[in-house]
Amino acid sequence: MVKKLTELAEGKGENELATLIKNSANQIWLAGLGAFAKAQEEGTKVFEALVKEGEAVQDRAKKTADDKIAEVRKQATGSWDKLEQVFEERVARALHSLNVPTRKDIEHLGRRVSELTHEVKTLSAELEQRKAPAKAPAAAK
């Protein structure tokens, strides 16, 4: 730029040189304004592109985190189920060693009591029928 001004200044008067410098400064100013406008315009586009990219990264990170959480939750549930089963087995063994009846034992006992009650009622009814005819002739005397 300096060489260009030096070449243009040769053989020119002071007014022409001042005008040339003024025009050159004006062009530099306009180039700066143009660069600023371009940077501002491109900056907005770049900013919007960065926001979109950030949203995409956030979505991928959220999906990955959700997948990991689901996997850990599944493993934890499996562990709790195993722990619950072990606990139930140990409690059952302890109760068995203390001769505490199990639910099966109580249900079986309940069925047996029902069967025996039914048999007792049947036998009682038969006994009543046998006694009833014997009382009728005695009342006739």
GROMACS .gro file of C-alpha atoms in nm, residues 21-136:
model
  116
   21ILE     CA    1  -0.453   0.965   0.078
   22LYS     CA    2  -0.806   1.065   0.177
   23ASN     CA    3  -0.956   0.826  -0.081
   24SER     CA    4  -0.720   0.550   0.030
   25ALA     CA    5  -0.810   0.606   0.396
   26ASN     CA    6  -1.178   0.607   0.302
   27GLN     CA    7  -1.134   0.273   0.120
   28ILE     CA    8  -0.954   0.129   0.421
   29TRP     CA    9  -1.239   0.253   0.644
   30LEU     CA   10  -1.503   0.101   0.413
   31ALA     CA   11  -1.308  -0.226   0.396
   32GLY     CA   12  -1.303  -0.233   0.776
   33LEU     CA   13  -1.679  -0.167   0.792
   34GLY     CA   14  -1.737  -0.438   0.533
   35ALA     CA   15  -1.523  -0.682   0.729
   36PHE     CA   16  -1.711  -0.595   1.047
   37ALA     CA   17  -2.050  -0.644   0.875
   38LYS     CA   18  -1.934  -0.972   0.724
   39ALA     CA   19  -1.800  -1.093   1.058
   40GLN     CA   20  -2.124  -0.992   1.228
   41GLU     CA   21  -2.333  -1.169   0.964
   42GLU     CA   22  -2.114  -1.478   0.963
   43GLY     CA   23  -2.084  -1.462   1.340
   44THR     CA   24  -2.461  -1.498   1.376
   45LYS     CA   25  -2.460  -1.792   1.138
   46VAL     CA   26  -2.166  -1.950   1.319
   47PHE     CA   27  -2.336  -1.889   1.654
   48GLU     CA   28  -2.659  -2.053   1.535
   49ALA     CA   29  -2.462  -2.346   1.395
   50LEU     CA   30  -2.280  -2.383   1.726
   51VAL     CA   31  -2.611  -2.377   1.916
   52LYS     CA   32  -2.750  -2.652   1.689
   53GLU     CA   33  -2.435  -2.858   1.732
   54GLY     CA   34  -2.451  -2.806   2.109
   55GLU     CA   35  -2.812  -2.927   2.116
   56ALA     CA   36  -2.716  -3.236   1.918
   57VAL     CA   37  -2.428  -3.311   2.156
   58GLN     CA   38  -2.657  -3.257   2.455
   59ASP     CA   39  -2.918  -3.496   2.309
   60ARG     CA   40  -2.653  -3.763   2.247
   61ALA     CA   41  -2.512  -3.720   2.597
   62LYS     CA   42  -2.861  -3.740   2.751
   63LYS     CA   43  -2.941  -4.057   2.554
   64THR     CA   44  -2.611  -4.215   2.660
   65ALA     CA   45  -2.671  -4.118   3.023
   66ASP     CA   46  -3.028  -4.254   3.012
   67ASP     CA   47  -2.902  -4.582   2.864
   68LYS     CA   48  -2.639  -4.615   3.137
   69ILE     CA   49  -2.896  -4.534   3.408
   70ALA     CA   50  -3.132  -4.798   3.270
   71GLU     CA   51  -2.850  -5.053   3.263
   72VAL     CA   52  -2.744  -4.976   3.620
   73ARG     CA   53  -3.107  -4.984   3.736
   74LYS     CA   54  -3.152  -5.325   3.572
   75GLN     CA   55  -2.840  -5.458   3.744
   76ALA     CA   56  -2.950  -5.313   4.077
   77THR     CA   57  -3.296  -5.467   4.043
   78GLY     CA   58  -3.139  -5.804   3.968
   79SER     CA   59  -2.917  -5.769   4.273
   80TRP     CA   60  -3.214  -5.678   4.495
   81ASP     CA   61  -3.411  -5.976   4.362
   82LYS     CA   62  -3.120  -6.210   4.442
   83LEU     CA   63  -3.080  -6.053   4.786
   84GLU     CA   64  -3.453  -6.093   4.854
   85GLN     CA   65  -3.442  -6.459   4.748
   86VAL     CA   66  -3.139  -6.530   4.970
   87PHE     CA   67  -3.310  -6.355   5.262
   88GLU     CA   68  -3.632  -6.556   5.215
   89GLU     CA   69  -3.438  -6.883   5.196
   90ARG     CA   70  -3.244  -6.807   5.513
   91VAL     CA   71  -3.557  -6.704   5.703
   92ALA     CA   72  -3.731  -7.022   5.587
   93ARG     CA   73  -3.435  -7.234   5.706
   94ALA     CA   74  -3.431  -7.056   6.041
   95LEU     CA   75  -3.806  -7.107   6.088
   96HIS     CA   76  -3.773  -7.472   5.984
   97SER     CA   77  -3.494  -7.528   6.236
   98LEU     CA   78  -3.725  -7.383   6.505
   99ASN     CA   79  -4.003  -7.622   6.389
  100VAL     CA   80  -4.230  -7.333   6.290
  101PRO     CA   81  -4.485  -7.462   6.037
  102THR     CA   82  -4.472  -7.328   5.682
  103ARG     CA   83  -4.763  -7.188   5.489
  104LYS     CA   84  -4.792  -7.523   5.309
  105ASP     CA   85  -4.812  -7.705   5.642
  106ILE     CA   86  -5.085  -7.471   5.766
  107GLU     CA   87  -5.283  -7.501   5.442
  108HIS     CA   88  -5.255  -7.881   5.453
  109LEU     CA   89  -5.366  -7.879   5.818
  110GLY     CA   90  -5.662  -7.653   5.729
  111ARG     CA   91  -5.774  -7.893   5.453
  112ARG     CA   92  -5.740  -8.189   5.688
  113VAL     CA   93  -5.945  -8.011   5.959
  114SER     CA   94  -6.217  -7.941   5.698
  115GLU     CA   95  -6.219  -8.306   5.592
  116LEU     CA   96  -6.240  -8.427   5.952
  117THR     CA   97  -6.517  -8.178   6.031
  118HIS     CA   98  -6.716  -8.308   5.737
  119GLU     CA   99  -6.664  -8.670   5.850
  120VAL     CA  100  -6.767  -8.583   6.208
  121LYS     CA  101  -7.088  -8.419   6.083
  122THR     CA  102  -7.164  -8.722   5.865
  123LEU     CA  103  -7.103  -8.964   6.153
  124SER     CA  104  -7.308  -8.747   6.391
  125ALA     CA  105  -7.599  -8.747   6.148
  126GLU     CA  106  -7.581  -9.127   6.114
  127LEU     CA  107  -7.569  -9.165   6.492
  128GLU     CA  108  -7.875  -8.942   6.531
  129GLN     CA  109  -8.064  -9.152   6.276
  130ARG     CA  110  -7.981  -9.471   6.465
  131LYS     CA  111  -8.097  -9.323   6.798
  132ALA     CA  112  -8.419  -9.174   6.662
  133PRO     CA  113  -8.604  -9.505   6.589
  134ALA     CA  114  -8.507  -9.646   6.926
  135LYS     CA  115  -8.671  -9.353   7.110
  136ALA     CA  116  -9.000  -9.377   6.920
   0.00000   0.00000   0.00000
